[in-house]
Amino acid sequence: MAKRSSGIFKHSSGQWAKTYKRKRYYLGCGSLRDAQKKLDEIIARDTLGIGQDTSEGLTVSQLCTIYLKTKAKQVKAGRFAESTLTGYKKDLDWLCKHLGRRRVDNLKGYDFTLLMDELAGYKATAINTKITRVKAMLNWAVQQDIIEQKPSLGDFKLINTAIKRIERSSVGSRVFTQQEASSLVEGANGIWKAIMLLGLNCAMEGAEIGRLRHDDIDGEWLSKPRGKTGIQRTCWLWPETREAIEEHRSDDPKLLFLNRYGNPFSVEVNPQCISRPFKILKDRVGLERPVGFHAWRRTFATVASTLPVSERTIREITAHANNDMLHDHYIEGINKPEIKKCCQGVRFWLMEPEQYAEWLDVRSGKLEGYRDAETDEILISNEQISMILRDITKDKPFLI
């Protein structure tokens, strides 16, 4: 057999060897034919397909480009969230890394089975997100007549819900304790104190805070649709939050905050612009638990659920979607006094635990009613509390 021009050479160790993509592979001491077979397996594994396509046809990389351009136009038209587009870019880049040069119409189920192997070590939620986005692109391509049919996906399947629950339970609590939350707020310096306060005060994620604009703040109130759900968020700002915002308000004509280099806190440009400094802050205050910035949102919802306020009020602050036809389409108007009461209750939990404990006594009927922390005015009577509690009891448990 004539030696193939594959670049395989005899190494000084006596083994056949090949440098492929800047990495040297040793192919054993057998025949050149055996070495070539091993090399073919390595290349097939790398491209996640049996051989490489050389004929003309739409590649996975080209399809991803077309799909992302369409989504980018939808972002400009206001029909698609920019943060979601960023997630799609990340996951489709991952797809292209493994299958980008392959023709879509030549993909086999085994290609996707091997692709599933590449997800070993990922969390179940991350795996399901990648699978869902890849499937969404392929379904879209079929609907647009870009491809005739969706390729078989082999073992490229969503992780079972039970496994996701087990994985979540193994992590432990994803809610801050009062001591942890207080340490993070007190340990934050400069603009980061404002960001921490907004995270808990308004149940906001880091990306949302980075996109805040000056006109989202109107005195004591923050009002802005949540980018992920499109649901309007209305929140009463604590005095400490308002003070921190005003101290670090940027000179930008639109954005409320800029970093120390004068750039936006944009997770689309730098995915770690919030998470990395937050991890540094956690290390500084000695918080070792594996919880991220999203824990502020969970903490707000958990604390708020103990207060004498309705589920609807919590939803108006968190802008959480649960596909409730009655709340989403028929009930209109915002109950600002109750929203303020809810935000005050969470503030008491963080900054005045004694007042928070008193509020819980109100809920249990031990006190005459709840007094406003600023005016000492009784805002809610025991009869009103009973009505609210009856309403909460019949509602479904609040989902974070």
GROMACS .gro file of C-alpha atoms in nm:
model
  400
    1MET     CA    1   0.000   0.000   0.000
    2ALA     CA    2   0.138   0.339  -0.098
    3LYS     CA    3   0.184   0.583   0.183
    4ARG     CA    4  -0.100   0.837   0.192
    5SER     CA    5  -0.012   1.205   0.199
    6SER     CA    6  -0.176   1.243   0.539
    7GLY     CA    7   0.123   1.385   0.723
    8ILE     CA    8   0.168   1.075   0.938
    9PHE     CA    9   0.533   1.030   1.034
   10LYS     CA   10   0.749   0.796   1.235
   11HIS     CA   11   0.829   0.944   1.576
   12SER     CA   12   1.159   0.881   1.753
   13SER     CA   13   0.967   0.674   2.007
   14GLY     CA   14   0.887   0.424   1.732
   15GLN     CA   15   0.519   0.519   1.711
   16TRP     CA   16   0.336   0.668   1.419
   17ALA     CA   17   0.240   1.030   1.490
   18LYS     CA   18   0.040   1.313   1.339
   19THR     CA   19   0.000   1.681   1.430
   20TYR     CA   20  -0.364   1.774   1.389
   21LYS     CA   21  -0.499   2.117   1.480
   22ARG     CA   22  -0.179   2.206   1.666
   23LYS     CA   23  -0.195   1.892   1.878
   24ARG     CA   24   0.024   1.585   1.835
   25TYR     CA   25  -0.145   1.245   1.832
   26TYR     CA   26   0.042   0.914   1.869
   27LEU     CA   27  -0.107   0.637   1.659
   28GLY     CA   28   0.070   0.324   1.782
   29CYS     CA   29   0.354   0.110   1.651
   30GLY     CA   30   0.151  -0.104   1.411
   31SER     CA   31   0.121  -0.071   1.038
   32LEU     CA   32   0.069   0.255   0.856
   33ARG     CA   33  -0.279   0.132   0.766
   34ASP     CA   34  -0.365   0.091   1.135
   35ALA     CA   35  -0.224   0.435   1.211
   36GLN     CA   36  -0.434   0.585   0.934
   37LYS     CA   37  -0.748   0.422   1.075
   38LYS     CA   38  -0.679   0.571   1.417
   39LEU     CA   39  -0.625   0.910   1.261
   40ASP     CA   40  -0.954   0.882   1.071
   41GLU     CA   41  -1.130   0.805   1.401
   42ILE     CA   42  -0.975   1.109   1.567
   43ILE     CA   43  -1.083   1.338   1.283
   44ALA     CA   44  -1.432   1.186   1.277
   45ARG     CA   45  -1.462   1.237   1.651
   46ASP     CA   46  -1.345   1.597   1.616
   47THR     CA   47  -1.596   1.683   1.348
   48LEU     CA   48  -1.865   1.455   1.498
   49GLY     CA   49  -1.930   1.286   1.167
   50ILE     CA   50  -1.793   1.002   0.957
   51GLY     CA   51  -1.553   1.182   0.729
   52GLN     CA   52  -1.598   1.537   0.600
   53ASP     CA   53  -1.832   1.667   0.334
   54THR     CA   54  -1.662   1.814   0.030
   55SER     CA   55  -1.962   1.849  -0.201
   56GLU     CA   56  -2.167   2.167  -0.218
   57GLY     CA   57  -2.466   2.214   0.009
   58LEU     CA   58  -2.589   2.416   0.305
   59THR     CA   59  -2.361   2.365   0.604
   60VAL     CA   60  -2.455   2.385   0.969
   61SER     CA   61  -2.243   2.698   1.004
   62GLN     CA   62  -2.426   2.868   0.716
   63LEU     CA   63  -2.766   2.774   0.860
   64CYS     CA   64  -2.668   2.915   1.200
   65THR     CA   65  -2.563   3.241   1.036
   66ILE     CA   66  -2.893   3.274   0.850
   67TYR     CA   67  -3.094   3.195   1.164
   68LEU     CA   68  -2.905   3.441   1.386
   69LYS     CA   69  -2.938   3.720   1.129
   70THR     CA   70  -3.314   3.667   1.129
   71LYS     CA   71  -3.324   3.678   1.509
   72ALA     CA   72  -3.111   3.994   1.512
   73LYS     CA   73  -3.372   4.164   1.290
   74GLN     CA   74  -3.642   4.054   1.534
   75VAL     CA   75  -3.444   4.212   1.819
   76LYS     CA   76  -3.436   4.545   1.631
   77ALA     CA   77  -3.810   4.516   1.573
   78GLY     CA   78  -3.869   4.455   1.944
   79ARG     CA   79  -4.001   4.100   1.892
   80PHE     CA   80  -3.705   3.915   2.046
   81ALA     CA   81  -3.499   3.983   2.358
   82GLU     CA   82  -3.136   4.079   2.303
   83SER     CA   83  -3.027   3.873   2.602
   84THR     CA   84  -3.195   3.566   2.448
   85LEU     CA   85  -3.016   3.632   2.119
   86THR     CA   86  -2.686   3.636   2.309
   87GLY     CA   87  -2.769   3.294   2.452
   88TYR     CA   88  -2.852   3.161   2.105
   89LYS     CA   89  -2.521   3.291   1.967
   90LYS     CA   90  -2.328   3.116   2.242
   91ASP     CA   91  -2.504   2.782   2.199
   92LEU     CA   92  -2.498   2.786   1.818
   93ASP     CA   93  -2.127   2.876   1.824
   94TRP     CA   94  -2.083   2.562   2.032
   95LEU     CA   95  -2.278   2.365   1.769
   96CYS     CA   96  -2.064   2.506   1.488
   97LYS     CA   97  -1.745   2.416   1.674
   98HIS     CA   98  -1.841   2.050   1.639
   99LEU     CA   99  -2.062   2.031   1.330
  100GLY     CA  100  -2.014   2.362   1.150
  101ARG     CA  101  -1.851   2.223   0.834
  102ARG     CA  102  -2.100   1.940   0.793
  103ARG     CA  103  -2.379   1.957   0.537
  104VAL     CA  104  -2.719   1.972   0.706
  105ASP     CA  105  -2.872   1.716   0.471
  106ASN     CA  106  -2.590   1.469   0.547
  107LEU     CA  107  -2.627   1.478   0.925
  108LYS     CA  108  -2.712   1.146   1.087
  109GLY     CA  109  -2.858   1.053   1.422
  110TYR     CA  110  -2.515   0.925   1.526
  111ASP     CA  111  -2.370   1.274   1.473
  112PHE     CA  112  -2.608   1.408   1.737
  113THR     CA  113  -2.545   1.110   1.966
  114LEU     CA  114  -2.176   1.199   1.960
  115LEU     CA  115  -2.271   1.563   2.011
  116MET     CA  116  -2.457   1.460   2.326
  117ASP     CA  117  -2.134   1.302   2.453
  118GLU     CA  118  -1.972   1.646   2.431
  119LEU     CA  119  -2.222   1.769   2.692
  120ALA     CA  120  -2.089   1.538   2.962
  121GLY     CA  121  -2.019   1.750   3.268
  122TYR     CA  122  -2.278   2.017   3.186
  123LYS     CA  123  -2.569   2.078   3.422
  124ALA     CA  124  -2.907   1.942   3.316
  125THR     CA  125  -3.055   2.290   3.267
  126ALA     CA  126  -2.765   2.396   3.041
  127ILE     CA  127  -2.796   2.074   2.839
  128ASN     CA  128  -3.169   2.125   2.787
  129THR     CA  129  -3.116   2.487   2.686
  130LYS     CA  130  -2.866   2.390   2.416
  131ILE     CA  131  -3.087   2.108   2.287
  132THR     CA  132  -3.396   2.330   2.279
  133ARG     CA  133  -3.216   2.604   2.084
  134VAL     CA  134  -3.067   2.364   1.829
  135LYS     CA  135  -3.410   2.206   1.776
  136ALA     CA  136  -3.570   2.550   1.743
  137MET     CA  137  -3.329   2.642   1.463
  138LEU     CA  138  -3.385   2.316   1.276
  139ASN     CA  139  -3.765   2.345   1.307
  140TRP     CA  140  -3.746   2.705   1.183
  141ALA     CA  141  -3.536   2.596   0.884
  142VAL     CA  142  -3.800   2.338   0.788
  143GLN     CA  143  -4.083   2.592   0.825
  144GLN     CA  144  -3.895   2.839   0.604
  145ASP     CA  145  -3.829   2.568   0.340
  146ILE     CA  146  -3.455   2.615   0.386
  147ILE     CA  147  -3.416   2.241   0.443
  148GLU     CA  148  -3.656   1.968   0.337
  149GLN     CA  149  -3.667   1.782   0.666
  150LYS     CA  150  -3.513   1.787   1.009
  151PRO     CA  151  -3.230   1.537   1.053
  152SER     CA  152  -3.265   1.252   1.297
  153LEU     CA  153  -3.134   1.364   1.636
  154GLY     CA  154  -3.029   1.027   1.778
  155ASP     CA  155  -2.975   1.051   2.154
  156PHE     CA  156  -2.979   1.432   2.146
  157LYS     CA  157  -3.274   1.441   2.388
  158LEU     CA  158  -3.386   1.659   2.679
  159ILE     CA  159  -3.283   1.557   3.028
  160ASN     CA  160  -3.564   1.411   3.238
  161THR     CA  161  -3.733   1.654   3.480
  162ALA     CA  162  -3.674   1.419   3.774
  163ILE     CA  163  -3.298   1.430   3.710
  164LYS     CA  164  -3.311   1.810   3.701
  165ARG     CA  165  -3.487   1.815   4.039
  166ILE     CA  166  -3.233   1.580   4.192
  167GLU     CA  167  -2.952   1.797   4.058
  168ARG     CA  168  -3.110   2.112   4.201
  169SER     CA  169  -3.162   1.954   4.542
  170SER     CA  170  -2.797   1.851   4.556
  171VAL     CA  171  -2.690   2.215   4.522
  172GLY     CA  172  -2.870   2.317   4.842
  173SER     CA  173  -3.054   2.641   4.909
  174ARG     CA  174  -3.027   2.904   4.636
  175VAL     CA  175  -3.163   3.177   4.862
  176PHE     CA  176  -2.949   3.412   5.072
  177THR     CA  177  -2.990   3.413   5.446
  178GLN     CA  178  -3.043   3.750   5.612
  179GLN     CA  179  -2.682   3.747   5.734
  180GLU     CA  180  -2.545   3.662   5.388
  181ALA     CA  181  -2.754   3.928   5.217
  182SER     CA  182  -2.655   4.191   5.471
  183SER     CA  183  -2.285   4.101   5.433
  184LEU     CA  184  -2.302   4.134   5.054
  185VAL     CA  185  -2.474   4.473   5.067
  186GLU     CA  186  -2.244   4.607   5.337
  187GLY     CA  187  -1.935   4.463   5.165
  188ALA     CA  188  -2.012   4.617   4.827
  189ASN     CA  189  -1.831   4.937   4.734
  190GLY     CA  190  -1.921   5.219   4.498
  191ILE     CA  191  -2.161   5.139   4.219
  192TRP     CA  192  -2.176   4.776   4.328
  193LYS     CA  193  -2.374   4.871   4.638
  194ALA     CA  194  -2.641   5.018   4.410
  195ILE     CA  195  -2.636   4.701   4.200
  196MET     CA  196  -2.670   4.475   4.506
  197LEU     CA  197  -2.956   4.683   4.645
  198LEU     CA  198  -3.142   4.677   4.314
  199GLY     CA  199  -3.094   4.300   4.294
  200LEU     CA  200  -3.288   4.247   4.618
  201ASN     CA  201  -3.511   4.556   4.626
  202CYS     CA  202  -3.653   4.489   4.278
  203ALA     CA  203  -3.580   4.115   4.234
  204MET     CA  204  -3.366   4.202   3.934
  205GLU     CA  205  -3.106   3.998   3.749
  206GLY     CA  206  -2.767   4.144   3.663
  207ALA     CA  207  -2.842   4.179   3.292
  208GLU     CA  208  -3.160   4.373   3.369
  209ILE     CA  209  -2.972   4.618   3.592
  210GLY     CA  210  -2.714   4.673   3.319
  211ARG     CA  211  -2.992   4.774   3.076
  212LEU     CA  212  -3.165   5.019   3.311
  213ARG     CA  213  -3.224   5.366   3.168
  214HIS     CA  214  -3.265   5.702   3.340
  215ASP     CA  215  -3.632   5.721   3.247
  216ASP     CA  216  -3.702   5.384   3.415
  217ILE     CA  217  -3.671   5.565   3.750
  218ASP     CA  218  -3.945   5.808   3.850
  219GLY     CA  219  -3.887   5.936   4.202
  220GLU     CA  220  -3.953   5.648   4.443
  221TRP     CA  221  -4.064   5.411   4.169
  222LEU     CA  222  -3.899   5.189   3.912
  223SER     CA  223  -4.113   5.085   3.618
  224LYS     CA  224  -3.979   4.876   3.331
  225PRO     CA  225  -4.083   4.566   3.135
  226ARG     CA  226  -3.873   4.263   3.217
  227GLY     CA  227  -3.677   4.169   2.907
  228LYS     CA  228  -3.717   3.794   2.955
  229THR     CA  229  -4.097   3.793   2.984
  230GLY     CA  230  -4.207   4.134   2.855
  231ILE     CA  231  -4.417   4.173   3.172
  232GLN     CA  232  -4.421   4.518   3.330
  233ARG     CA  233  -4.230   4.543   3.656
  234THR     CA  234  -4.333   4.806   3.912
  235CYS     CA  235  -4.127   4.845   4.226
  236TRP     CA  236  -4.100   5.090   4.515
  237LEU     CA  237  -3.736   5.185   4.574
  238TRP     CA  238  -3.594   5.186   4.925
  239PRO     CA  239  -3.440   5.514   5.046
  240GLU     CA  240  -3.099   5.339   5.050
  241THR     CA  241  -3.147   5.224   4.691
  242ARG     CA  242  -3.248   5.569   4.570
  243GLU     CA  243  -2.948   5.725   4.742
  244ALA     CA  244  -2.707   5.471   4.588
  245ILE     CA  245  -2.859   5.522   4.242
  246GLU     CA  246  -2.826   5.900   4.256
  247GLU     CA  247  -2.469   5.874   4.381
  248HIS     CA  248  -2.362   5.660   4.086
  249ARG     CA  249  -2.599   5.774   3.811
  250SER     CA  250  -2.402   5.795   3.484
  251ASP     CA  251  -2.368   6.091   3.247
  252ASP     CA  252  -2.482   5.875   2.959
  253PRO     CA  253  -2.797   6.019   2.794
  254LYS     CA  254  -2.976   5.683   2.819
  255LEU     CA  255  -2.810   5.422   3.043
  256LEU     CA  256  -2.840   5.457   3.419
  257PHE     CA  257  -2.507   5.289   3.497
  258LEU     CA  258  -2.166   5.267   3.330
  259ASN     CA  259  -1.862   5.080   3.457
  260ARG     CA  260  -1.539   5.252   3.562
  261TYR     CA  261  -1.417   5.250   3.203
  262GLY     CA  262  -1.727   5.432   3.083
  263ASN     CA  263  -1.875   5.122   2.916
  264PRO     CA  264  -2.220   4.965   2.969
  265PHE     CA  265  -2.270   4.666   3.196
  266SER     CA  266  -2.362   4.459   2.892
  267VAL     CA  267  -2.373   4.081   2.924
  268GLU     CA  268  -2.412   4.073   2.547
  269VAL     CA  269  -2.060   4.218   2.512
  270ASN     CA  270  -1.907   4.069   2.828
  271PRO     CA  271  -2.108   3.780   2.979
  272GLN     CA  272  -1.911   3.807   3.306
  273CYS     CA  273  -1.945   4.181   3.359
  274ILE     CA  274  -2.177   4.118   3.657
  275SER     CA  275  -2.107   3.759   3.758
  276ARG     CA  276  -1.730   3.790   3.792
  277PRO     CA  277  -1.730   4.099   4.021
  278PHE     CA  278  -2.011   3.936   4.219
  279LYS     CA  279  -1.797   3.627   4.274
  280ILE     CA  280  -1.510   3.848   4.389
  281LEU     CA  281  -1.748   4.017   4.634
  282LYS     CA  282  -1.868   3.679   4.762
  283ASP     CA  283  -1.508   3.570   4.823
  284ARG     CA  284  -1.435   3.895   5.005
  285VAL     CA  285  -1.724   3.853   5.249
  286GLY     CA  286  -1.654   3.481   5.296
  287LEU     CA  287  -1.961   3.345   5.115
  288GLU     CA  288  -1.852   3.010   4.971
  289ARG     CA  289  -2.187   2.863   4.868
  290PRO     CA  290  -2.230   2.814   4.490
  291VAL     CA  291  -2.500   3.079   4.442
  292GLY     CA  292  -2.503   3.346   4.174
  293PHE     CA  293  -2.655   3.690   4.134
  294HIS     CA  294  -2.991   3.535   4.045
  295ALA     CA  295  -3.020   3.437   4.413
  296TRP     CA  296  -3.126   3.799   4.485
  297ARG     CA  297  -3.441   3.737   4.284
  298ARG     CA  298  -3.515   3.410   4.459
  299THR     CA  299  -3.449   3.569   4.797
  300PHE     CA  300  -3.692   3.854   4.729
  301ALA     CA  301  -3.968   3.614   4.623
  302THR     CA  302  -3.908   3.384   4.920
  303VAL     CA  303  -3.914   3.665   5.177
  304ALA     CA  304  -4.210   3.839   5.010
  305SER     CA  305  -4.410   3.516   5.024
  306THR     CA  306  -4.402   3.536   5.406
  307LEU     CA  307  -4.556   3.884   5.409
  308PRO     CA  308  -4.926   3.979   5.421
  309VAL     CA  309  -4.941   4.060   5.050
  310SER     CA  310  -5.107   3.884   4.758
  311GLU     CA  311  -4.933   3.667   4.502
  312ARG     CA  312  -5.032   3.916   4.235
  313THR     CA  313  -4.836   4.190   4.415
  314ILE     CA  314  -4.524   3.973   4.418
  315ARG     CA  315  -4.567   3.904   4.048
  316GLU     CA  316  -4.599   4.275   3.971
  317ILE     CA  317  -4.262   4.336   4.135
  318THR     CA  318  -4.079   4.030   4.001
  319ALA     CA  319  -4.246   4.039   3.654
  320HIS     CA  320  -4.263   3.662   3.672
  321ALA     CA  321  -4.466   3.483   3.403
  322ASN     CA  322  -4.687   3.187   3.486
  323ASN     CA  323  -4.933   3.201   3.194
  324ASP     CA  324  -5.221   3.307   3.415
  325MET     CA  325  -5.494   3.426   3.176
  326LEU     CA  326  -5.684   3.614   3.447
  327HIS     CA  327  -5.386   3.814   3.574
  328ASP     CA  328  -5.214   3.864   3.237
  329HIS     CA  329  -5.514   3.968   3.029
  330TYR     CA  330  -5.811   4.074   3.241
  331ILE     CA  331  -5.698   4.230   3.568
  332GLU     CA  332  -5.569   4.581   3.507
  333GLY     CA  333  -5.428   4.850   3.733
  334ILE     CA  334  -5.142   4.855   3.980
  335ASN     CA  335  -5.191   4.853   4.356
  336LYS     CA  336  -4.901   5.078   4.448
  337PRO     CA  337  -4.972   5.089   4.824
  338GLU     CA  338  -4.950   4.711   4.843
  339ILE     CA  339  -4.638   4.704   4.622
  340LYS     CA  340  -4.475   4.956   4.854
  341LYS     CA  341  -4.580   4.750   5.155
  342CYS     CA  342  -4.421   4.439   5.003
  343CYS     CA  343  -4.094   4.619   4.922
  344GLN     CA  344  -4.085   4.766   5.272
  345GLY     CA  345  -4.130   4.422   5.422
  346VAL     CA  346  -3.829   4.285   5.233
  347ARG     CA  347  -3.630   4.591   5.343
  348PHE     CA  348  -3.721   4.519   5.705
  349TRP     CA  349  -3.602   4.160   5.661
  350LEU     CA  350  -3.264   4.289   5.540
  351MET     CA  351  -3.208   4.599   5.751
  352GLU     CA  352  -3.450   4.585   6.043
  353PRO     CA  353  -3.509   4.220   6.136
  354GLU     CA  354  -3.704   4.324   6.447
  355GLN     CA  355  -3.956   4.514   6.235
  356TYR     CA  356  -3.981   4.214   6.002
  357ALA     CA  357  -4.055   3.989   6.299
  358GLU     CA  358  -4.323   4.235   6.410
  359TRP     CA  359  -4.476   4.216   6.065
  360LEU     CA  360  -4.496   3.838   6.096
  361ASP     CA  361  -4.676   3.889   6.426
  362VAL     CA  362  -4.925   4.109   6.239
  363ARG     CA  363  -4.982   3.830   5.994
  364SER     CA  364  -5.052   3.588   6.276
  365GLY     CA  365  -5.295   3.836   6.438
  366LYS     CA  366  -5.084   3.914   6.746
  367LEU     CA  367  -5.070   4.290   6.670
  368GLU     CA  368  -5.338   4.547   6.589
  369GLY     CA  369  -5.212   4.615   6.239
  370TYR     CA  370  -4.914   4.720   6.031
  371ARG     CA  371  -4.762   5.068   6.069
  372ASP     CA  372  -4.571   5.246   5.795
  373ALA     CA  373  -4.200   5.271   5.885
  374GLU     CA  374  -4.181   5.636   5.775
  375THR     CA  375  -4.515   5.784   5.890
  376ASP     CA  376  -4.614   5.542   6.172
  377GLU     CA  377  -4.958   5.532   6.008
  378ILE     CA  378  -5.160   5.211   6.036
  379LEU     CA  379  -5.186   5.087   5.678
  380ILE     CA  380  -5.364   4.758   5.726
  381SER     CA  381  -5.608   4.626   5.984
  382ASN     CA  382  -5.650   4.273   6.110
  383GLU     CA  383  -5.967   4.233   5.901
  384GLN     CA  384  -5.776   4.331   5.588
  385ILE     CA  385  -5.497   4.092   5.683
  386SER     CA  386  -5.748   3.808   5.716
  387MET     CA  387  -5.887   3.882   5.371
  388ILE     CA  388  -5.539   3.884   5.220
  389LEU     CA  389  -5.448   3.559   5.391
  390ARG     CA  390  -5.763   3.391   5.262
  391ASP     CA  391  -5.670   3.511   4.914
  392ILE     CA  392  -5.316   3.378   4.949
  393THR     CA  393  -5.442   3.042   5.075
  394LYS     CA  394  -5.658   2.979   4.772
  395ASP     CA  395  -5.391   3.090   4.525
  396LYS     CA  396  -5.136   2.851   4.387
  397PRO     CA  397  -4.796   2.856   4.561
  398PHE     CA  398  -4.573   3.124   4.417
  399LEU     CA  399  -4.318   2.991   4.173
  400ILE     CA  400  -3.977   3.164   4.143
   0.00000   0.00000   0.00000
